[in-house]
CSV table of C-alpha atoms in Angstrom, one decimal:
chain,number,residue,atom,x,y,z
Q,55,UNK,CA,0.0,0.0,0.0
Q,56,UNK,CA,1.2,3.5,-0.8
Q,57,UNK,CA,1.3,5.5,2.5
Q,58,UNK,CA,0.7,8.7,0.6
Q,59,UNK,CA,-2.5,7.8,-1.2
Q,60,UNK,CA,-3.5,4.5,0.5
Q,61,UNK,CA,-3.7,2.8,-2.9
Q,62,UNK,CA,-3.1,-0.9,-2.9
Q,63,UNK,CA,-0.8,-2.4,-5.6
Q,64,UNK,CA,-0.9,-6.1,-6.5
Q,65,UNK,CA,1.8,-8.7,-6.1
Q,66,UNK,CA,1.5,-11.3,-8.9
Q,67,UNK,CA,3.8,-14.0,-10.0
Q,68,UNK,CA,6.7,-12.7,-8.0
Q,69,UNK,CA,6.3,-9.1,-9.3
Q,70,UNK,CA,5.1,-6.0,-7.6
Q,71,UNK,CA,2.9,-4.0,-10.0
Q,72,UNK,CA,3.0,-0.3,-9.3
Q,73,UNK,CA,1.5,1.5,-12.3
Q,74,UNK,CA,-0.1,4.9,-11.5
Q,75,UNK,CA,-3.5,5.9,-12.8
Q,76,UNK,CA,-3.6,6.8,-16.5
Q,77,UNK,CA,-5.1,10.2,-15.5
Q,78,UNK,CA,-2.2,11.1,-13.2
Q,79,UNK,CA,-0.5,14.4,-13.9
Q,80,UNK,CA,2.6,15.9,-12.4
Q,81,UNK,CA,4.2,19.4,-12.7
Q,82,UNK,CA,7.6,19.7,-14.3
Q,83,UNK,CA,10.0,22.5,-13.4
Q,84,UNK,CA,12.5,23.1,-16.2
Q,85,UNK,CA,14.7,26.2,-16.7
Q,86,UNK,CA,13.8,28.2,-19.8
Q,87,UNK,CA,17.2,29.6,-20.4
Q,88,UNK,CA,19.2,27.7,-23.0
Q,89,UNK,CA,22.9,28.4,-23.5
Q,90,UNK,CA,26.1,26.6,-24.6
Q,91,UNK,CA,26.5,23.2,-23.1
Q,92,UNK,CA,29.9,22.5,-21.7
Q,93,UNK,CA,31.1,19.0,-22.0
Q,94,UNK,CA,32.9,17.5,-19.0
Q,95,UNK,CA,36.7,17.3,-19.4
Q,96,UNK,CA,37.9,14.3,-21.3
Q,97,UNK,CA,38.9,11.3,-19.1
Q,98,UNK,CA,39.7,7.8,-20.1
Q,99,UNK,CA,36.7,5.4,-20.2
Q,100,UNK,CA,36.2,3.7,-16.8
Q,101,UNK,CA,37.1,0.2,-18.1
Q,102,UNK,CA,39.1,-2.7,-16.8
Q,103,UNK,CA,37.7,-3.4,-13.3
Q,104,UNK,CA,35.3,-6.1,-14.7
Q,105,UNK,CA,37.3,-9.1,-16.0
Q,106,UNK,CA,34.7,-11.8,-16.7
Q,107,UNK,CA,32.7,-12.1,-19.9
Q,108,UNK,CA,29.7,-9.7,-19.8
Q,109,UNK,CA,26.3,-11.3,-20.3
Q,110,UNK,CA,24.3,-10.3,-23.3
Q,111,UNK,CA,22.6,-6.8,-23.1
Q,112,UNK,CA,25.1,-5.7,-20.5
Q,113,UNK,CA,28.1,-3.4,-20.8
Q,114,UNK,CA,31.6,-4.3,-19.5
Q,115,UNK,CA,32.1,-0.6,-19.0
Q,116,UNK,CA,29.0,-0.3,-16.7
Q,117,UNK,CA,30.1,-3.4,-14.8
Q,118,UNK,CA,33.5,-1.9,-14.4
Q,119,UNK,CA,32.0,1.2,-12.9
Q,120,UNK,CA,30.1,-1.0,-10.4
Q,121,UNK,CA,33.1,-3.1,-9.6
Q,122,UNK,CA,35.2,-0.1,-8.9
Q,123,UNK,CA,32.8,1.4,-6.3
Q,124,UNK,CA,33.8,-1.0,-3.5
Q,125,UNK,CA,31.3,-1.3,-0.7
Q,126,UNK,CA,27.9,-3.2,-1.0
Q,127,UNK,CA,25.4,-1.1,-3.0
Q,128,UNK,CA,21.7,-1.0,-3.5
Q,129,UNK,CA,21.5,-1.1,-7.3
Q,130,UNK,CA,18.5,-0.3,-9.5
Q,131,UNK,CA,18.4,-1.7,-13.0
Q,132,UNK,CA,16.4,1.1,-14.8
Q,133,UNK,CA,14.5,-0.5,-17.7
Q,134,UNK,CA,15.9,-3.9,-16.9
Q,135,UNK,CA,14.3,-5.9,-19.8
Q,136,UNK,CA,15.3,-9.5,-19.1
Q,137,UNK,CA,17.3,-8.5,-16.0
Q,138,UNK,CA,20.7,-9.5,-17.5
Q,139,UNK,CA,22.4,-7.4,-14.9
Q,140,UNK,CA,21.0,-9.4,-12.0
Q,141,UNK,CA,23.7,-12.1,-11.9
Q,142,UNK,CA,26.8,-9.9,-12.4
Q,143,UNK,CA,25.5,-7.3,-9.9
Q,144,UNK,CA,25.0,-10.1,-7.4
Q,145,UNK,CA,28.4,-11.6,-8.2
Q,146,UNK,CA,29.9,-8.2,-7.2
Q,147,UNK,CA,28.2,-8.4,-3.9
Q,148,UNK,CA,25.5,-5.8,-4.5
Q,149,UNK,CA,21.8,-5.9,-4.0
Q,150,UNK,CA,19.8,-5.9,-7.3
Q,151,UNK,CA,16.3,-4.5,-8.0
Q,152,UNK,CA,15.0,-4.5,-11.6
Q,153,UNK,CA,12.2,-2.2,-12.8
Q,154,UNK,CA,10.5,-2.2,-16.2
Q,155,UNK,CA,7.2,-1.4,-17.7
Q,156,UNK,CA,6.7,-5.0,-18.9
Q,157,UNK,CA,8.2,-8.5,-19.0
Q,158,UNK,CA,8.5,-11.4,-16.6
Q,159,UNK,CA,12.0,-10.7,-15.3
Q,160,UNK,CA,11.5,-7.4,-13.5
Q,161,UNK,CA,11.1,-7.3,-9.8
Q,162,UNK,CA,8.8,-4.3,-10.1
Q,163,UNK,CA,6.6,-3.3,-13.0
Q,164,UNK,CA,6.1,0.4,-13.1
Q,165,UNK,CA,6.3,3.5,-15.2
Q,166,UNK,CA,9.8,5.0,-14.9
Q,167,UNK,CA,8.3,8.5,-14.9
Q,168,UNK,CA,6.9,7.7,-11.5
Q,169,UNK,CA,9.2,5.2,-9.7
Q,170,UNK,CA,7.5,3.4,-6.7
Q,171,UNK,CA,10.5,3.8,-4.4
Q,172,UNK,CA,11.1,6.2,-1.6
Q,173,UNK,CA,13.6,9.0,-2.0
Q,174,UNK,CA,17.3,8.2,-1.6
Q,175,UNK,CA,16.6,4.4,-1.8
Q,176,UNK,CA,19.5,3.5,-4.1
Q,177,UNK,CA,23.3,3.9,-4.3
Q,178,UNK,CA,23.5,3.2,-8.0
Q,179,UNK,CA,21.2,3.2,-11.0
Q,180,UNK,CA,22.4,1.4,-14.2
Q,181,UNK,CA,20.6,1.5,-17.5
Q,182,UNK,CA,21.3,0.1,-21.0
Q,183,UNK,CA,19.7,1.8,-24.0
Q,184,UNK,CA,16.5,2.8,-22.2
Q,185,UNK,CA,16.5,6.6,-22.1
Q,186,UNK,CA,15.6,6.9,-25.8
Q,187,UNK,CA,12.4,4.9,-25.1
Q,188,UNK,CA,10.9,7.2,-22.4
Q,189,UNK,CA,8.2,9.7,-23.4
Q,190,UNK,CA,9.6,12.5,-21.2
Q,191,UNK,CA,13.4,12.2,-20.5
Q,192,UNK,CA,13.4,15.2,-18.1
Q,193,UNK,CA,10.8,13.8,-15.9
Q,194,UNK,CA,12.2,10.2,-16.0
Q,195,UNK,CA,15.7,11.3,-15.1
Q,196,UNK,CA,14.4,13.6,-12.4
Q,197,UNK,CA,12.9,10.4,-10.8
Q,198,UNK,CA,16.2,8.7,-11.1
Q,199,UNK,CA,17.8,11.6,-9.2
Q,200,UNK,CA,15.0,11.5,-6.6
Q,201,UNK,CA,15.6,7.8,-5.7
Q,202,UNK,CA,19.5,8.2,-5.6
Q,203,UNK,CA,21.2,8.8,-2.3
Q,204,UNK,CA,23.7,11.7,-2.1
Q,205,UNK,CA,26.9,10.5,-3.7
Q,206,UNK,CA,24.9,7.9,-5.7
Q,207,UNK,CA,25.7,7.2,-9.4
Q,208,UNK,CA,23.5,7.1,-12.5
Q,209,UNK,CA,25.5,5.3,-15.3
Q,210,UNK,CA,24.5,3.8,-18.5
Q,211,UNK,CA,24.1,4.3,-22.2
Q,212,UNK,CA,21.6,6.2,-24.4
Q,213,UNK,CA,21.0,6.1,-28.2
Q,214,UNK,CA,22.3,8.9,-30.4
Q,215,UNK,CA,22.8,8.1,-34.1
Q,216,UNK,CA,20.8,4.9,-34.1
Q,217,UNK,CA,17.8,4.4,-36.3
Q,218,UNK,CA,14.3,4.5,-34.9
Q,219,UNK,CA,13.6,1.2,-33.1
Q,220,UNK,CA,11.1,-0.4,-30.7
Q,221,UNK,CA,9.0,2.8,-30.5
Q,222,UNK,CA,12.0,5.0,-29.5
Q,223,UNK,CA,11.0,8.6,-28.6
Q,224,UNK,CA,14.2,10.7,-28.1
Q,225,UNK,CA,17.7,10.0,-29.4
Q,226,UNK,CA,19.9,12.4,-27.5
Q,227,UNK,CA,22.9,14.2,-28.9
Q,228,UNK,CA,25.8,14.8,-26.4
Q,229,UNK,CA,24.5,18.3,-25.6
Q,230,UNK,CA,20.9,17.0,-25.1
Q,231,UNK,CA,22.0,14.2,-22.8
Q,232,UNK,CA,24.1,16.5,-20.7
Q,233,UNK,CA,21.2,19.0,-20.5
Q,234,UNK,CA,18.8,16.3,-19.3
Q,235,UNK,CA,21.2,15.0,-16.7
Q,236,UNK,CA,22.1,18.4,-15.3
Q,237,UNK,CA,18.5,19.6,-15.3
Q,238,UNK,CA,17.8,16.7,-12.9
Q,239,UNK,CA,20.5,18.1,-10.5
Q,240,UNK,CA,23.1,15.5,-11.4
Q,241,UNK,CA,26.8,16.2,-11.9
Q,242,UNK,CA,28.1,14.6,-15.1
Q,243,UNK,CA,31.5,13.0,-14.5
Q,244,UNK,CA,32.1,11.7,-18.0
Q,245,UNK,CA,30.6,10.9,-21.4
Q,246,UNK,CA,32.1,8.5,-23.9
Q,247,UNK,CA,31.3,7.1,-27.3
Q,248,UNK,CA,30.1,3.4,-27.3
Q,249,UNK,CA,33.1,1.4,-28.4
Q,250,UNK,CA,32.7,-0.3,-31.8
Q,251,UNK,CA,29.3,1.4,-32.4
Q,252,UNK,CA,29.6,4.3,-34.8
Q,253,UNK,CA,26.6,5.5,-36.8
Q,254,UNK,CA,27.6,3.2,-39.6
Q,255,UNK,CA,27.5,0.1,-37.4
Q,256,UNK,CA,24.1,1.0,-35.9
Q,257,UNK,CA,22.6,1.4,-39.4
Q,258,UNK,CA,24.2,-1.8,-40.6
Q,259,UNK,CA,23.2,-4.0,-37.6
Q,260,UNK,CA,19.9,-2.7,-36.3
Q,261,UNK,CA,16.4,-3.5,-37.8
Q,262,UNK,CA,15.2,-1.2,-40.4
Q,263,UNK,CA,14.6,-0.7,-44.1
Q,264,UNK,CA,18.3,-0.9,-45.1
Q,265,UNK,CA,19.2,-3.2,-47.9
Q,266,UNK,CA,21.8,-6.0,-47.6
Q,267,UNK,CA,24.2,-4.3,-50.1
Q,268,UNK,CA,24.0,-1.1,-48.2
Q,269,UNK,CA,24.6,-2.8,-44.9
Q,270,UNK,CA,27.7,-4.4,-46.4
Q,271,UNK,CA,29.0,-1.0,-47.4
Q,272,UNK,CA,28.1,0.5,-44.0
Q,273,UNK,CA,30.1,-2.2,-42.1
Q,274,UNK,CA,33.2,-1.5,-44.2
Q,275,UNK,CA,32.7,2.3,-43.7
Q,276,UNK,CA,32.6,1.7,-39.9
Q,277,UNK,CA,35.7,-0.4,-40.0
Q,278,UNK,CA,37.5,2.2,-42.1
Q,279,UNK,CA,36.5,5.0,-39.7
Q,280,UNK,CA,37.7,3.0,-36.7
Q,281,UNK,CA,41.0,2.3,-38.3
Q,282,UNK,CA,41.4,6.0,-39.2
Q,283,UNK,CA,40.7,7.1,-35.7
Q,284,UNK,CA,42.9,4.4,-34.2
Q,285,UNK,CA,45.9,5.9,-35.8
Q,286,UNK,CA,44.7,9.4,-34.8
Q,287,UNK,CA,45.2,10.9,-38.2
Q,288,UNK,CA,44.0,14.4,-38.6
Q,289,UNK,CA,44.0,15.5,-42.3
Q,290,UNK,CA,42.0,18.6,-41.7
Q,291,UNK,CA,44.9,20.5,-40.2
Q,292,UNK,CA,46.3,21.0,-43.7
Q,293,UNK,CA,44.3,24.2,-44.1
Q,294,UNK,CA,46.0,25.6,-41.1
Q,295,UNK,CA,49.4,25.2,-42.7
Q,296,UNK,CA,50.5,22.3,-40.5
Q,297,UNK,CA,51.4,18.7,-41.3
Q,298,UNK,CA,48.4,17.0,-43.0
Q,299,UNK,CA,48.9,13.8,-41.0
Q,300,UNK,CA,49.3,15.2,-37.5
Q,301,UNK,CA,48.3,13.1,-34.5
Q,302,UNK,CA,45.2,14.0,-32.6
Q,303,UNK,CA,45.2,14.3,-28.9
Q,304,UNK,CA,43.0,11.8,-26.9
Q,305,UNK,CA,40.6,14.6,-26.2
Q,306,UNK,CA,40.2,15.3,-30.0
Q,307,UNK,CA,39.7,11.7,-30.7
Q,308,UNK,CA,37.1,11.5,-28.0
Q,309,UNK,CA,35.2,14.5,-29.3
Q,310,UNK,CA,35.2,13.3,-32.9
Q,311,UNK,CA,33.9,9.8,-31.9
Q,312,UNK,CA,31.1,11.3,-29.8
Q,313,UNK,CA,29.9,13.3,-32.9
Q,314,UNK,CA,29.4,10.0,-35.0
Q,315,UNK,CA,28.6,7.5,-32.2
Q,316,UNK,CA,25.5,5.3,-32.3
Q,317,UNK,CA,25.3,5.3,-28.5
Q,318,UNK,CA,26.8,7.4,-25.8
Q,319,UNK,CA,27.9,6.1,-22.4
Q,320,UNK,CA,27.6,8.4,-19.4
Q,321,UNK,CA,28.4,8.6,-15.7
Q,322,UNK,CA,26.7,11.1,-13.5
Q,323,UNK,CA,26.6,11.6,-9.7
Q,324,UNK,CA,24.1,13.1,-7.3
Q,325,UNK,CA,25.7,15.7,-5.1
């Protein structure tokens, strides 16, 4: 039972079902001012702390973030799908709760725009390619911020240059993702392009009306771009009178990959 409204929510087949009324409305407080969005300083991706194979639909990067945090955490899998994070999160010694709008594997069925948890209930919220599927990212991320404890982390991935898929609503560019996270009161510690997933890869591999010959070309374009970036070649400096094959700095490589990435990884913290 909700102590605020005395509404009773059912427990069925091992799942708590906490959907609010279809007529529910909430106010949303968003600053009107829009200015330049400053990206967080470049930092190496937080990889390497997770050494085992990552289960399908999970990210070794996100598991490394969890593994590096040390003490036992209360972890919310936000839009958990088939709850693939459940086992590795438990293996790391953390407590796992999965929430989703549908499916048999979530612990709680609910709308992420109105999470059925008390404020400051979790130390860590992990998500994998969910943010593009919510109808109001500002409200949904504000709810994430509400259920995080001070010092808690919201980390995951969000679609950018991926094709429309599974009724996706908002594919966020780096500036948009940062704006949504910061509007919710979170401090963004880092954003990184999803490794091996440039726009060419997403168009080649994801469902959509793209022909087989075009997918073949896109795969090779993606491989060519990754090889070019690997050597950090920078032909555009020729116009500045410098060597035409100058090496980029890691920050320059990072910024260029973000611009053409299919997905963006992020790590934000609640003050």
